[in-house]
């Protein structure tokens, strides 16, 4: 038995054209048949989709000042936001770890051994755990926003192919 389930072929014509012709295929197919051997990532999604590649050609600055919000820049900036967030979490990790250890040592020097050891142990346990949860939360938020943008882009493409306008 095969590891990969069979992938259905792409329709030979857009939905709008099929609705006009009553489902009869056009004389010249508008899309090539799906070839699994030519699929680079084995997802079944054709790589010849238009939209995001066309938007990159428009330029980032023009997309940034698109007041109609027809071009999304979030997907392009997601990795930048993630990197900046990771840097901020790393800085916070270092600051809280060092300040917690210094505070614990100062309690030890001043004669409060119990408070000093408790603070050092709590710092060594809690700061890395909180930093890891912060990285996970950052990733969840950015993935959620990117997924919403992808849904919006796919909905817009679907509406274009069916002849309706989402906006």
mmCIF file of C-alpha atoms in Angstrom:
data_model
loop_
_atom_site.group_PDB
_atom_site.id
_atom_site.type_symbol
_atom_site.label_atom_id
_atom_site.label_comp_id
_atom_site.label_asym_id
_atom_site.label_seq_id
_atom_site.Cartn_x
_atom_site.Cartn_y
_atom_site.Cartn_z
ATOM 1 C CA UNK A 1 0.000 0.000 0.000
ATOM 2 C CA UNK A 2 1.289 3.485 -0.835
ATOM 3 C CA UNK A 3 2.431 5.896 1.890
ATOM 4 C CA UNK A 4 0.918 8.905 0.138
ATOM 5 C CA UNK A 5 -2.794 9.047 -0.667
ATOM 6 C CA UNK A 6 -3.642 9.836 -4.278
ATOM 7 C CA UNK A 7 -3.983 13.542 -5.002
ATOM 8 C CA UNK A 8 -6.940 14.648 -7.124
ATOM 9 C CA UNK A 9 -6.076 16.510 -10.320
ATOM 10 C CA UNK A 10 -6.706 20.228 -10.652
ATOM 11 C CA UNK A 11 -9.880 21.243 -12.480
ATOM 12 C CA UNK A 12 -9.362 21.946 -16.172
ATOM 13 C CA UNK A 13 -11.046 25.360 -15.940
ATOM 14 C CA UNK A 14 -11.913 28.057 -13.385
ATOM 15 C CA UNK A 15 -15.227 27.747 -11.538
ATOM 16 C CA UNK A 16 -16.661 30.862 -13.187
ATOM 17 C CA UNK A 17 -16.023 29.450 -16.667
ATOM 18 C CA UNK A 18 -17.475 26.079 -15.694
ATOM 19 C CA UNK A 19 -20.620 27.811 -14.435
ATOM 20 C CA UNK A 20 -21.022 29.671 -17.733
ATOM 21 C CA UNK A 21 -20.495 26.613 -19.898
ATOM 22 C CA UNK A 22 -22.662 24.358 -17.754
ATOM 23 C CA UNK A 23 -19.738 22.211 -16.589
ATOM 24 C CA UNK A 24 -18.532 21.251 -20.064
ATOM 25 C CA UNK A 25 -14.752 21.531 -20.260
ATOM 26 C CA UNK A 26 -13.336 24.354 -22.314
ATOM 27 C CA UNK A 27 -11.625 23.549 -25.578
ATOM 28 C CA UNK A 28 -8.293 24.794 -24.235
ATOM 29 C CA UNK A 29 -7.670 23.857 -20.619
ATOM 30 C CA UNK A 30 -6.522 26.788 -18.492
ATOM 31 C CA UNK A 31 -4.564 24.663 -15.999
ATOM 32 C CA UNK A 32 -2.210 21.782 -16.576
ATOM 33 C CA UNK A 33 -2.991 18.412 -15.053
ATOM 34 C CA UNK A 34 -1.397 17.769 -11.703
ATOM 35 C CA UNK A 35 1.821 15.767 -11.906
ATOM 36 C CA UNK A 36 2.860 14.359 -8.493
ATOM 37 C CA UNK A 37 6.418 13.711 -9.652
ATOM 38 C CA UNK A 38 6.859 17.437 -10.359
ATOM 39 C CA UNK A 39 5.548 18.511 -6.948
ATOM 40 C CA UNK A 40 8.568 19.843 -4.991
ATOM 41 C CA UNK A 41 6.996 19.730 -1.537
ATOM 42 C CA UNK A 42 4.484 16.864 -2.007
ATOM 43 C CA UNK A 43 1.537 18.994 -0.876
ATOM 44 C CA UNK A 44 -0.587 18.805 -3.995
ATOM 45 C CA UNK A 45 -0.724 22.594 -4.208
ATOM 46 C CA UNK A 46 0.440 23.869 -7.596
ATOM 47 C CA UNK A 47 3.418 26.187 -7.493
ATOM 48 C CA UNK A 48 2.126 28.346 -10.330
ATOM 49 C CA UNK A 49 -0.374 30.281 -8.211
ATOM 50 C CA UNK A 50 -0.477 34.009 -8.755
ATOM 51 C CA UNK A 51 -0.834 36.630 -6.063
ATOM 52 C CA UNK A 52 2.000 36.639 -3.559
ATOM 53 C CA UNK A 53 4.669 36.552 -6.272
ATOM 54 C CA UNK A 54 2.921 39.411 -8.068
ATOM 55 C CA UNK A 55 2.754 41.360 -4.803
ATOM 56 C CA UNK A 56 6.500 41.022 -4.258
ATOM 57 C CA UNK A 57 7.001 42.642 -7.656
ATOM 58 C CA UNK A 58 4.954 45.639 -6.510
ATOM 59 C CA UNK A 59 7.537 46.412 -3.880
ATOM 60 C CA UNK A 60 7.471 46.533 -0.152
ATOM 61 C CA UNK A 61 7.143 50.314 0.156
ATOM 62 C CA UNK A 62 4.132 50.502 -2.162
ATOM 63 C CA UNK A 63 2.511 47.642 -0.238
ATOM 64 C CA UNK A 64 3.237 49.458 3.021
ATOM 65 C CA UNK A 65 1.377 52.559 1.867
ATOM 66 C CA UNK A 66 -1.523 50.697 0.239
ATOM 67 C CA UNK A 67 -4.408 52.412 2.052
ATOM 68 C CA UNK A 68 -6.964 49.962 0.628
ATOM 69 C CA UNK A 69 -5.196 47.054 2.431
ATOM 70 C CA UNK A 70 -5.307 44.844 -0.646
ATOM 71 C CA UNK A 71 -1.691 43.782 -0.126
ATOM 72 C CA UNK A 72 -0.670 42.092 3.111
ATOM 73 C CA UNK A 73 2.839 42.703 4.445
ATOM 74 C CA UNK A 74 2.467 40.653 7.620
ATOM 75 C CA UNK A 75 3.730 37.438 6.041
ATOM 76 C CA UNK A 76 6.814 39.228 4.770
ATOM 77 C CA UNK A 77 7.553 40.744 8.176
ATOM 78 C CA UNK A 78 6.708 37.725 10.353
ATOM 79 C CA UNK A 79 10.304 36.515 10.514
ATOM 80 C CA UNK A 80 11.509 40.026 11.403
ATOM 81 C CA UNK A 81 8.942 40.296 14.213
ATOM 82 C CA UNK A 82 9.924 36.850 15.467
ATOM 83 C CA UNK A 83 13.628 37.730 15.463
ATOM 84 C CA UNK A 84 13.007 41.027 17.289
ATOM 85 C CA UNK A 85 10.817 39.199 19.823
ATOM 86 C CA UNK A 86 13.496 36.558 20.395
ATOM 87 C CA UNK A 87 16.104 39.267 20.939
ATOM 88 C CA UNK A 88 13.826 41.058 23.440
ATOM 89 C CA UNK A 89 13.178 37.791 25.305
ATOM 90 C CA UNK A 90 16.922 37.039 25.381
ATOM 91 C CA UNK A 91 17.709 40.491 26.761
ATOM 92 C CA UNK A 92 15.006 40.102 29.412
ATOM 93 C CA UNK A 93 16.329 36.637 30.259
ATOM 94 C CA UNK A 94 19.859 37.917 30.787
ATOM 95 C CA UNK A 95 18.737 40.984 32.788
ATOM 96 C CA UNK A 96 16.455 39.018 35.120
ATOM 97 C CA UNK A 97 18.924 36.162 35.552
ATOM 98 C CA UNK A 98 21.834 38.453 36.414
ATOM 99 C CA UNK A 99 19.785 40.762 38.667
ATOM 100 C CA UNK A 100 18.236 37.786 40.487
ATOM 101 C CA UNK A 101 21.606 36.201 41.149
ATOM 102 C CA UNK A 102 23.136 39.523 42.242
ATOM 103 C CA UNK A 103 20.205 40.162 44.599
ATOM 104 C CA UNK A 104 20.515 36.641 46.024
ATOM 105 C CA UNK A 105 24.237 37.082 46.603
ATOM 106 C CA UNK A 106 23.636 40.441 48.305
ATOM 107 C CA UNK A 107 21.165 38.763 50.680
ATOM 108 C CA UNK A 108 23.793 36.082 51.408
ATOM 109 C CA UNK A 109 26.481 38.698 52.114
ATOM 110 C CA UNK A 110 24.161 40.656 54.419
ATOM 111 C CA UNK A 111 23.545 37.557 56.550
ATOM 112 C CA UNK A 112 20.113 36.464 55.313
ATOM 113 C CA UNK A 113 21.163 33.027 54.029
ATOM 114 C CA UNK A 114 17.653 31.600 53.588
ATOM 115 C CA UNK A 115 16.411 34.514 51.475
ATOM 116 C CA UNK A 116 19.611 34.587 49.441
ATOM 117 C CA UNK A 117 19.567 30.867 48.597
ATOM 118 C CA UNK A 118 15.817 30.950 47.901
ATOM 119 C CA UNK A 119 16.206 33.883 45.539
ATOM 120 C CA UNK A 120 19.128 32.283 43.669
ATOM 121 C CA UNK A 121 17.341 28.932 43.303
ATOM 122 C CA UNK A 122 14.075 30.588 42.246
ATOM 123 C CA UNK A 123 15.941 32.733 39.715
ATOM 124 C CA UNK A 124 17.762 29.726 38.233
ATOM 125 C CA UNK A 125 14.475 27.816 37.880
ATOM 126 C CA UNK A 126 11.836 30.432 37.079
ATOM 127 C CA UNK A 127 13.681 32.748 34.685
ATOM 128 C CA UNK A 128 14.481 30.019 32.090
ATOM 129 C CA UNK A 129 10.961 28.546 32.364
ATOM 130 C CA UNK A 130 9.309 31.941 31.890
ATOM 131 C CA UNK A 131 11.648 32.725 28.978
ATOM 132 C CA UNK A 132 10.744 29.425 27.285
ATOM 133 C CA UNK A 133 7.005 30.068 27.742
ATOM 134 C CA UNK A 134 7.535 33.563 26.315
ATOM 135 C CA UNK A 135 9.197 32.121 23.190
ATOM 136 C CA UNK A 136 6.326 29.636 22.788
ATOM 137 C CA UNK A 137 3.699 32.379 23.238
ATOM 138 C CA UNK A 138 5.494 34.629 20.745
ATOM 139 C CA UNK A 139 5.592 31.825 18.187
ATOM 140 C CA UNK A 140 1.881 31.016 18.715
ATOM 141 C CA UNK A 141 0.851 34.640 18.228
ATOM 142 C CA UNK A 142 2.935 35.140 15.091
ATOM 143 C CA UNK A 143 1.784 31.811 13.590
ATOM 144 C CA UNK A 144 -1.835 32.729 14.345
ATOM 145 C CA UNK A 145 -1.534 36.098 12.624
ATOM 146 C CA UNK A 146 0.237 34.569 9.610
ATOM 147 C CA UNK A 147 -2.457 31.869 9.389
ATOM 148 C CA UNK A 148 -5.209 34.513 9.428
ATOM 149 C CA UNK A 149 -3.461 36.436 6.658
ATOM 150 C CA UNK A 150 -3.059 33.227 4.627
ATOM 151 C CA UNK A 151 -6.774 32.508 5.060
ATOM 152 C CA UNK A 152 -7.603 36.037 3.885
ATOM 153 C CA UNK A 153 -5.342 35.699 0.839
ATOM 154 C CA UNK A 154 -6.783 32.304 -0.071
ATOM 155 C CA UNK A 155 -10.336 33.601 0.378
ATOM 156 C CA UNK A 156 -9.542 36.514 -1.916
ATOM 157 C CA UNK A 157 -8.128 34.139 -4.558
ATOM 158 C CA UNK A 158 -11.202 31.920 -4.275
ATOM 159 C CA UNK A 159 -13.489 34.919 -4.664
ATOM 160 C CA UNK A 160 -11.543 36.069 -7.733
ATOM 161 C CA UNK A 161 -11.862 32.620 -9.303
ATOM 162 C CA UNK A 162 -15.615 32.436 -8.616
ATOM 163 C CA UNK A 163 -16.357 35.919 -9.849
ATOM 164 C CA UNK A 164 -17.351 37.450 -6.512
ATOM 165 C CA UNK A 165 -15.490 40.161 -4.676
ATOM 166 C CA UNK A 166 -14.754 39.842 -0.936
ATOM 167 C CA UNK A 167 -14.388 43.621 -0.556
#
